[in-house]
Amino acid sequence: MTKKIILLSFCACTSVFAQSEVEELKTLLAQQIKATQALQARLEVLEHKQAIQEKKEKRQKQKTRQVAQNTQKIKALEAQQQEAESVAVPTSTAATYDQKSFLPDIALILDGSAVSRNVNNSTYESYYIPGFSSYDPAQESEIPFNKNRGFNFNYAEVAMHSTVGPYFDADAIFHLQPDSLEIEEAYITSRALPYGLRAKLGKFRSAFGRINAIHQHAWHFTQQPLAFEALLGTEGVNDAGVQLQWVLPTEDTYLMAGFEALQGNNDVSFGDVEKNNLYIGYLKSSFDLGDATTILAGASLLHGTNDVGKSTDIYAADLTLKTAFDSYSSLMWQSELLYRDKSVINAQEKQAGYYTQLIYQYNQNWATGVRYDSLYKNLDNLPDDLEKYSAMLEYKPFEFTKFRLQYVYDKSKFYGTDMQRKDTSEILLGFTIEAGAHGAHAF
């Protein structure tokens, strides 16, 4: 009896345990169903949000595309309007006309000096360089700068520059002196020629040599080099004509070839102006020696007809070496040599001269330098020891303000009609002021 009771109790317990496990499984399955439904609902929400975002992005892209198309249409309409306005004269444009956009860049340069000299003014005006020039009492001497002992206002220079459309730049430079107005330069320069070509047309300073193309206020010394004054006059080569330059497509070395055809008004070496008679060719190169040193070298040839109908050839060579110590400190050595072969009636005149100068730029404000000039080859029976020594100290308190103290000892001048040779000593204090938009000068 007892065994039956125990067996029945075991069966009842087993049934109870089995029933409990089924209930637990049902409960777990219900929880998983709820979790799956929650995930499904969350997925539907995210898919809905994503669809909304895609629609927004699509609308934004369409809007951006439409704006770009409208902008292109507006630009095309503006271009058509500008083209039409360039042909037709507008009847009422005073309210939208911008005059400033049509004005050129303008620069003003003032140059003056105070001079002490051991030769009085009237005697100094009679100087000449034997074999290269002569003195005519009936004509006023041409001394463009620092003519008088005491105070000199040398000139006011007005320079204008403007871009004329996509193809040309226009430049004009005027010299105003107390008793004259001179067009120093006036020319147009090309902007868009292919193959490294550049053209210039008008009246301009020739690019032959090194210093000829540089204006007086940018020289390192106040006086013109003696060789240029003797062989080309105080104006140098500044004439009407055309210029074509070609920068060769070299990789590591700058190489430029140039050709000029000028009228030939320079009457010191040329001067036959029945037609254009002066032709100039030159080759210029520049390359670096290390990171701080640059060399510039050039060779030039001038060929023309002189005032007696014969030919004149001038050969020129220049060399410049510059070493930079930092942003504002540098040492520069510059030299030029000119050799003239001039045919005259029943004779051949061969003359030559050179200058060499050393400039030390101490910092942004101070610079000093020395120069030696020599005319070492002259006509027979005329002096060939024509020399000049110069030293200068320069102070620039600002970029466009310059004061220069200079001493010159000149052994190249004769005075009057009696072949009187006199060594000249001169102390000069000069000033140069630049205002307005002005292009950088070559170093």
Coordinates of C-alpha atoms in Angstrom, one line a residue:
M1 CA 0.0 0.0 0.0
T2 CA 2.8 2.3 0.9
K3 CA 4.6 1.7 -2.4
K4 CA 1.5 2.7 -4.4
I5 CA 1.2 5.9 -2.5
I6 CA 4.9 6.8 -3.2
L7 CA 4.6 5.9 -6.9
L8 CA 1.4 8.0 -7.3
S9 CA 3.2 11.0 -5.5
F10 CA 6.2 10.7 -7.9
C11 CA 3.9 10.8 -11.0
A12 CA 2.0 13.8 -9.6
C13 CA 5.3 15.7 -9.1
T14 CA 6.6 14.8 -12.6
S15 CA 3.4 16.1 -14.1
V16 CA 3.6 19.3 -12.0
F17 CA 7.2 19.9 -13.1
A18 CA 6.4 19.3 -16.8
Q19 CA 3.5 21.7 -16.6
S20 CA 5.7 24.3 -15.1
E21 CA 8.3 24.0 -17.9
V22 CA 5.7 24.4 -20.6
E23 CA 4.4 27.6 -19.0
E24 CA 7.9 29.0 -18.8
L25 CA 8.5 28.3 -22.5
K26 CA 5.2 30.0 -23.4
T27 CA 6.2 33.0 -21.4
L28 CA 9.6 33.2 -23.1
L29 CA 8.0 32.9 -26.5
A30 CA 5.6 35.7 -25.7
Q31 CA 8.5 38.0 -24.7
Q32 CA 10.4 37.2 -27.9
I33 CA 7.2 38.0 -30.0
K34 CA 6.9 41.3 -28.3
A35 CA 10.6 42.1 -28.8
T36 CA 10.3 41.2 -32.5
Q37 CA 7.2 43.4 -32.9
A38 CA 9.0 46.3 -31.2
L39 CA 12.0 45.9 -33.5
Q40 CA 9.7 45.7 -36.5
A41 CA 8.0 48.9 -35.5
R42 CA 11.3 50.7 -35.0
L43 CA 12.5 49.5 -38.4
E44 CA 9.4 50.8 -40.1
V45 CA 10.0 54.2 -38.4
L46 CA 13.6 54.4 -39.5
E47 CA 12.7 53.4 -43.1
H48 CA 10.1 56.1 -43.1
K49 CA 12.6 58.7 -41.9
Q50 CA 15.1 57.6 -44.5
A51 CA 12.6 57.9 -47.3
I52 CA 11.7 61.4 -46.1
Q53 CA 15.5 62.4 -46.0
E54 CA 16.1 61.0 -49.5
K55 CA 13.2 63.0 -50.8
K56 CA 14.6 66.2 -49.2
E57 CA 18.1 65.5 -50.7
K58 CA 16.6 64.9 -54.1
R59 CA 14.6 68.2 -53.9
Q60 CA 17.8 70.0 -52.7
K61 CA 19.8 68.6 -55.7
Q62 CA 17.1 69.7 -58.1
K63 CA 17.0 73.1 -56.5
T64 CA 20.8 73.5 -56.7
R65 CA 20.8 72.4 -60.3
Q66 CA 18.0 74.9 -61.1
V67 CA 20.0 77.7 -59.4
A68 CA 23.1 76.9 -61.4
Q69 CA 21.1 76.8 -64.6
N70 CA 19.5 80.2 -63.7
T71 CA 23.0 81.6 -62.9
Q72 CA 24.3 80.6 -66.3
K73 CA 21.3 82.1 -68.0
I74 CA 21.9 85.4 -66.1
K75 CA 25.6 85.5 -67.0
A76 CA 24.8 84.8 -70.6
L77 CA 22.2 87.6 -70.6
E78 CA 24.7 90.0 -68.9
A79 CA 27.4 89.1 -71.5
Q80 CA 24.9 89.8 -74.3
Q81 CA 23.9 93.1 -72.6
Q82 CA 27.5 94.2 -72.2
E83 CA 28.3 93.3 -75.8
A84 CA 25.3 95.3 -76.9
E85 CA 26.3 98.2 -74.7
S86 CA 29.8 98.2 -76.2
V87 CA 28.3 98.7 -79.6
A88 CA 25.4 101.0 -78.8
V89 CA 25.8 104.3 -77.0
P90 CA 23.5 104.2 -73.9
T91 CA 21.0 107.0 -73.6
S92 CA 20.9 107.1 -69.8
T93 CA 23.7 105.4 -67.8
A94 CA 24.8 108.1 -65.4
A95 CA 23.5 106.3 -62.4
T96 CA 25.5 103.1 -63.0
Y97 CA 28.7 104.4 -64.7
D98 CA 31.8 103.7 -62.5
Q99 CA 34.5 106.2 -63.6
K100 CA 37.2 104.7 -61.2
S101 CA 37.3 101.5 -63.2
F102 CA 38.5 103.4 -66.3
L103 CA 41.2 105.5 -64.6
P104 CA 44.8 104.4 -65.0
D105 CA 47.3 103.8 -62.1
I106 CA 49.1 107.1 -61.6
A107 CA 52.5 107.7 -59.9
L108 CA 54.3 111.0 -59.1
I109 CA 58.0 111.2 -58.6
L110 CA 59.9 114.3 -57.4
D111 CA 63.7 114.6 -57.6
G112 CA 65.9 117.4 -56.4
S113 CA 69.4 118.1 -55.0
A114 CA 71.8 120.4 -53.3
V115 CA 75.2 120.6 -54.9
S116 CA 78.7 121.8 -53.9
R117 CA 81.2 121.9 -56.8
N118 CA 84.7 123.4 -57.3
V119 CA 83.6 124.7 -60.7
N120 CA 81.3 127.7 -61.1
N121 CA 78.0 127.3 -63.0
S122 CA 79.0 129.1 -66.2
T123 CA 82.3 127.2 -66.5
Y124 CA 80.5 123.9 -65.8
E125 CA 78.0 124.5 -68.6
S126 CA 80.9 124.6 -71.1
Y127 CA 82.3 121.1 -70.3
Y128 CA 82.8 118.4 -72.9
I129 CA 84.5 115.0 -73.2
P130 CA 87.4 115.2 -75.8
G131 CA 86.9 112.8 -78.6
F132 CA 83.3 112.1 -77.7
S133 CA 81.6 115.5 -77.6
S134 CA 82.4 119.2 -78.2
Y135 CA 81.4 122.6 -76.9
D136 CA 79.5 125.1 -78.9
P137 CA 79.1 128.6 -77.3
A138 CA 76.1 129.2 -79.6
Q139 CA 74.1 126.3 -78.1
E140 CA 73.0 125.7 -74.6
S141 CA 74.6 122.7 -72.9
E142 CA 72.4 119.7 -72.2
I143 CA 72.9 118.9 -68.5
P144 CA 69.7 117.3 -67.3
F145 CA 70.4 116.8 -63.6
N146 CA 72.2 118.7 -60.9
K147 CA 73.3 121.5 -63.2
N148 CA 73.8 124.3 -60.7
R149 CA 75.8 124.7 -57.6
G150 CA 73.3 125.2 -54.8
F151 CA 69.8 123.9 -55.2
N152 CA 68.3 122.0 -58.1
F153 CA 64.8 120.8 -58.8
N154 CA 65.6 118.2 -61.4
Y155 CA 62.2 117.0 -62.5
A156 CA 58.8 115.8 -61.6
E157 CA 57.8 112.5 -63.3
V158 CA 54.2 111.5 -63.8
A159 CA 53.8 107.8 -64.8
M160 CA 50.5 106.3 -65.9
H161 CA 49.7 102.6 -66.4
S162 CA 46.5 100.9 -67.5
T163 CA 45.3 97.5 -68.8
V164 CA 43.5 98.0 -72.1
G165 CA 41.3 94.9 -72.5
P166 CA 42.8 91.4 -72.5
Y167 CA 45.5 92.1 -75.1
F168 CA 47.4 95.2 -74.2
D169 CA 48.9 97.3 -71.4
A170 CA 49.4 101.1 -72.0
D171 CA 52.1 103.2 -70.3
A172 CA 53.0 106.8 -70.5
I173 CA 55.7 108.7 -68.5
F174 CA 56.1 112.4 -68.6
H175 CA 59.0 114.5 -67.4
L176 CA 58.2 118.0 -66.1
Q177 CA 61.1 120.4 -65.6
P178 CA 60.9 124.1 -64.7
D179 CA 61.2 125.1 -68.4
S180 CA 60.0 122.1 -70.3
L181 CA 57.6 119.2 -70.6
E182 CA 58.9 116.0 -72.2
I183 CA 57.2 112.7 -73.1
E184 CA 59.8 110.3 -71.6
E185 CA 58.0 107.1 -72.7
A186 CA 54.6 106.2 -74.2
Y187 CA 54.0 102.7 -75.4
I188 CA 51.7 99.7 -75.4
T189 CA 52.8 96.2 -74.4
S190 CA 51.2 92.9 -75.4
R191 CA 49.6 90.6 -72.8
A192 CA 48.6 87.4 -74.6
L193 CA 51.1 86.5 -77.3
P194 CA 51.9 82.7 -77.4
Y195 CA 55.2 80.9 -77.1
G196 CA 56.8 83.3 -74.6
L197 CA 56.7 86.3 -76.9
R198 CA 56.1 89.9 -75.9
A199 CA 55.8 92.9 -78.2
K200 CA 56.1 96.7 -77.5
L201 CA 55.1 99.6 -79.7
G202 CA 55.7 103.3 -79.1
K203 CA 58.4 105.5 -77.7
F204 CA 60.4 103.7 -75.0
R205 CA 63.9 103.2 -73.5
S206 CA 65.7 100.4 -75.2
A207 CA 66.3 97.2 -73.2
F208 CA 69.9 96.8 -74.5
G209 CA 72.5 96.5 -71.8
R210 CA 71.6 96.8 -68.1
I211 CA 71.1 100.5 -67.1
N212 CA 69.7 102.1 -70.2
A213 CA 66.1 100.9 -69.6
I214 CA 66.2 102.1 -65.9
H215 CA 65.0 105.6 -65.1
Q216 CA 67.3 108.0 -63.3
H217 CA 65.5 107.9 -60.0
A218 CA 66.1 104.2 -59.8
W219 CA 69.8 104.4 -60.4
H220 CA 72.2 103.6 -57.6
F221 CA 74.2 106.7 -58.4
T222 CA 72.8 110.1 -59.3
Q223 CA 75.0 110.5 -62.4
Q224 CA 74.8 108.5 -65.6
P225 CA 77.7 106.1 -66.2
L226 CA 80.5 107.9 -68.1
A227 CA 80.5 105.4 -71.0
F228 CA 76.8 105.9 -71.7
E229 CA 77.1 109.7 -71.6
A230 CA 80.1 109.7 -73.9
L231 CA 78.8 107.1 -76.5
L232 CA 75.0 107.7 -76.3
G233 CA 74.5 111.1 -74.8
T234 CA 72.5 112.1 -71.7
E235 CA 69.3 110.5 -73.0
G236 CA 70.7 107.1 -73.8
V237 CA 68.7 105.1 -76.4
N238 CA 65.2 106.3 -76.0
D239 CA 63.3 106.4 -79.3
A240 CA 60.2 105.5 -81.2
G241 CA 59.9 102.0 -82.7
V242 CA 58.9 98.4 -82.0
Q243 CA 60.3 95.7 -79.8
L244 CA 59.9 91.9 -79.8
Q245 CA 61.2 89.7 -77.0
W246 CA 61.2 85.9 -76.7
V247 CA 61.7 84.0 -73.4
L248 CA 63.0 80.6 -74.4
P249 CA 61.4 77.6 -72.9
T250 CA 64.4 76.5 -70.8
E251 CA 63.9 74.8 -67.4
D252 CA 66.6 75.9 -65.0
T253 CA 68.0 79.0 -66.8
Y254 CA 66.3 82.2 -67.8
L255 CA 67.1 83.0 -71.4
M256 CA 65.6 85.9 -73.3
A257 CA 66.3 87.1 -76.9
G258 CA 65.2 90.6 -78.0
F259 CA 65.1 92.6 -81.2
E260 CA 64.2 96.3 -81.7
A261 CA 63.8 98.5 -84.7
L262 CA 64.0 102.2 -83.8
Q263 CA 63.9 105.5 -85.6
G264 CA 67.5 106.4 -84.6
N265 CA 67.2 109.9 -83.3
N266 CA 70.2 109.6 -81.1
D267 CA 72.6 112.0 -82.8
V268 CA 75.7 111.2 -80.7
S269 CA 76.2 107.8 -82.4
F270 CA 73.4 107.7 -85.1
G271 CA 71.1 110.5 -86.2
D272 CA 70.2 109.9 -89.8
V273 CA 66.4 110.0 -89.5
E274 CA 65.4 110.1 -93.2
K275 CA 64.0 106.6 -92.3
N276 CA 64.2 104.3 -89.4
N277 CA 67.9 103.4 -89.2
L278 CA 68.7 101.9 -85.8
Y279 CA 68.5 98.1 -85.1
I280 CA 69.2 96.5 -81.8
G281 CA 69.6 92.8 -80.8
Y282 CA 70.4 91.4 -77.4
L283 CA 70.5 88.1 -75.5
K284 CA 70.0 88.1 -71.7
S285 CA 70.5 85.2 -69.3
S286 CA 70.0 84.6 -65.5
F287 CA 70.8 81.7 -63.3
D288 CA 71.4 80.9 -59.7
L289 CA 74.6 79.9 -57.9
G290 CA 73.3 78.2 -54.8
D291 CA 70.3 79.5 -52.8
A292 CA 71.5 83.1 -52.3
T293 CA 73.5 84.2 -55.4
T294 CA 72.1 85.1 -58.8
I295 CA 74.0 86.0 -62.0
L296 CA 72.6 88.1 -64.8
A297 CA 74.6 88.4 -68.0
G298 CA 73.8 90.0 -71.4
A299 CA 75.3 90.8 -74.8
S300 CA 73.9 93.5 -77.1
L301 CA 74.5 94.9 -80.6
L302 CA 73.4 98.3 -81.9
H303 CA 73.7 99.0 -85.7
G304 CA 72.6 102.2 -87.4
T305 CA 73.4 105.1 -89.6
N306 CA 75.1 108.2 -88.3
D307 CA 74.6 111.9 -89.3
V308 CA 77.2 111.7 -92.1
G309 CA 75.5 108.7 -93.8
K310 CA 78.0 106.1 -92.5
S311 CA 77.3 103.1 -90.3
T312 CA 77.9 102.9 -86.5
D313 CA 78.1 99.7 -84.5
I314 CA 78.1 99.6 -80.7
Y315 CA 78.9 96.3 -79.0
A316 CA 77.9 96.0 -75.3
A317 CA 78.3 93.4 -72.6
D318 CA 76.9 93.5 -69.0
L319 CA 77.3 91.3 -65.9
T320 CA 75.6 91.6 -62.6
L321 CA 76.2 89.3 -59.6
K322 CA 74.0 89.6 -56.5
T323 CA 74.3 87.8 -53.2
A324 CA 71.5 88.0 -50.6
F325 CA 72.3 87.7 -47.0
D326 CA 68.8 88.0 -45.7
S327 CA 65.5 89.6 -46.8
Y328 CA 66.9 93.1 -47.0
S329 CA 70.7 92.7 -46.9
S330 CA 72.7 92.0 -50.0
L331 CA 75.9 92.7 -52.0
M332 CA 75.7 93.5 -55.7
W333 CA 78.5 93.9 -58.3
Q334 CA 77.5 95.3 -61.6
S335 CA 79.6 96.2 -64.7
E336 CA 79.0 97.2 -68.3
L337 CA 81.3 97.6 -71.3
L338 CA 80.6 99.6 -74.5
Y339 CA 82.7 99.5 -77.6
R340 CA 81.9 101.8 -80.6
D341 CA 83.0 101.4 -84.2
K342 CA 81.9 104.5 -86.0
S343 CA 82.5 105.2 -89.7
V344 CA 83.1 108.8 -90.7
I345 CA 84.4 110.4 -93.8
N346 CA 87.8 108.9 -94.6
A347 CA 88.2 107.5 -91.1
Q348 CA 87.1 104.8 -88.7
E349 CA 86.6 105.9 -85.1
K350 CA 87.0 103.1 -82.4
Q351 CA 86.3 104.1 -78.8
A352 CA 85.3 102.2 -75.7
G353 CA 84.5 102.6 -72.0
Y354 CA 83.1 100.8 -69.1
Y355 CA 81.9 101.2 -65.5
T356 CA 82.0 98.8 -62.5
Q357 CA 80.2 99.4 -59.2
L358 CA 79.7 97.6 -55.9
I359 CA 76.6 98.2 -53.8
Y360 CA 76.1 97.0 -50.3
Q361 CA 72.5 97.0 -49.0
Y362 CA 72.9 96.9 -45.2
N363 CA 69.3 96.7 -44.3
Q364 CA 65.9 98.0 -45.4
N365 CA 67.0 101.6 -44.7
W366 CA 70.7 101.9 -45.4
A367 CA 72.9 101.2 -48.5
T368 CA 76.3 102.3 -49.6
G369 CA 78.4 101.9 -52.8
V370 CA 81.4 102.8 -54.9
R371 CA 81.7 103.1 -58.7
Y372 CA 84.6 103.5 -61.1
D373 CA 84.1 104.8 -64.7
S374 CA 86.7 104.8 -67.5
L375 CA 86.9 105.8 -71.1
Y376 CA 90.0 103.7 -71.9
K377 CA 90.0 103.9 -75.7
N378 CA 89.9 107.2 -77.6
L379 CA 90.8 108.7 -80.9
D380 CA 94.5 109.2 -81.8
N381 CA 96.2 112.1 -80.0
L382 CA 93.4 112.5 -77.6
P383 CA 93.5 111.5 -73.9
D384 CA 92.5 108.0 -73.0
D385 CA 92.8 108.4 -69.2
L386 CA 89.3 109.8 -68.8
E387 CA 88.1 108.5 -65.4
K388 CA 85.5 109.2 -62.7
Y389 CA 85.3 108.0 -59.1
S390 CA 82.0 108.0 -57.1
A391 CA 80.9 107.0 -53.6
M392 CA 77.5 107.2 -52.1
L393 CA 75.5 106.7 -48.9
E394 CA 71.8 106.2 -49.2
Y395 CA 69.1 106.4 -46.5
K396 CA 65.5 105.3 -47.1
P397 CA 63.3 106.1 -44.1
F398 CA 60.3 104.6 -46.0
E399 CA 60.0 102.5 -49.1
F400 CA 59.2 105.5 -51.4
T401 CA 61.4 108.1 -49.8
K402 CA 65.2 108.3 -50.5
F403 CA 68.0 110.6 -49.5
R404 CA 71.5 110.1 -51.0
L405 CA 74.8 111.7 -50.1
Q406 CA 77.3 111.3 -53.0
Y407 CA 80.9 112.4 -53.7
V408 CA 82.3 112.4 -57.2
Y409 CA 85.9 113.0 -58.4
D410 CA 85.8 113.5 -62.2
K411 CA 88.9 113.5 -64.4
S412 CA 87.0 113.3 -67.7
K413 CA 86.0 116.9 -68.4
F414 CA 87.5 119.6 -70.5
Y415 CA 86.1 123.2 -70.4
G416 CA 85.5 126.0 -72.9
T417 CA 87.1 126.3 -76.3
D418 CA 90.8 126.4 -75.2
M419 CA 91.1 122.7 -74.3
Q420 CA 91.4 123.5 -70.5
R421 CA 91.3 120.3 -68.5
K422 CA 90.1 120.5 -64.9
D423 CA 89.5 117.8 -62.4
T424 CA 86.1 118.3 -60.8
S425 CA 85.1 117.5 -57.2
E426 CA 81.4 117.4 -56.3
I427 CA 79.4 116.7 -53.1
L428 CA 75.7 116.2 -53.7
L429 CA 72.8 115.6 -51.3
G430 CA 69.7 114.4 -53.3
F431 CA 66.2 113.4 -52.5
T432 CA 63.6 111.3 -54.4
I433 CA 60.0 111.0 -53.4
E434 CA 57.6 108.5 -55.0
A435 CA 53.8 108.5 -54.6
G436 CA 51.0 106.5 -56.1
A437 CA 51.0 103.2 -57.9
H438 CA 54.5 102.5 -59.2
G439 CA 55.9 99.2 -60.5
A440 CA 58.9 97.5 -59.0
H441 CA 62.3 98.2 -60.4
A442 CA 64.8 95.6 -61.5
F443 CA 67.5 94.9 -58.9

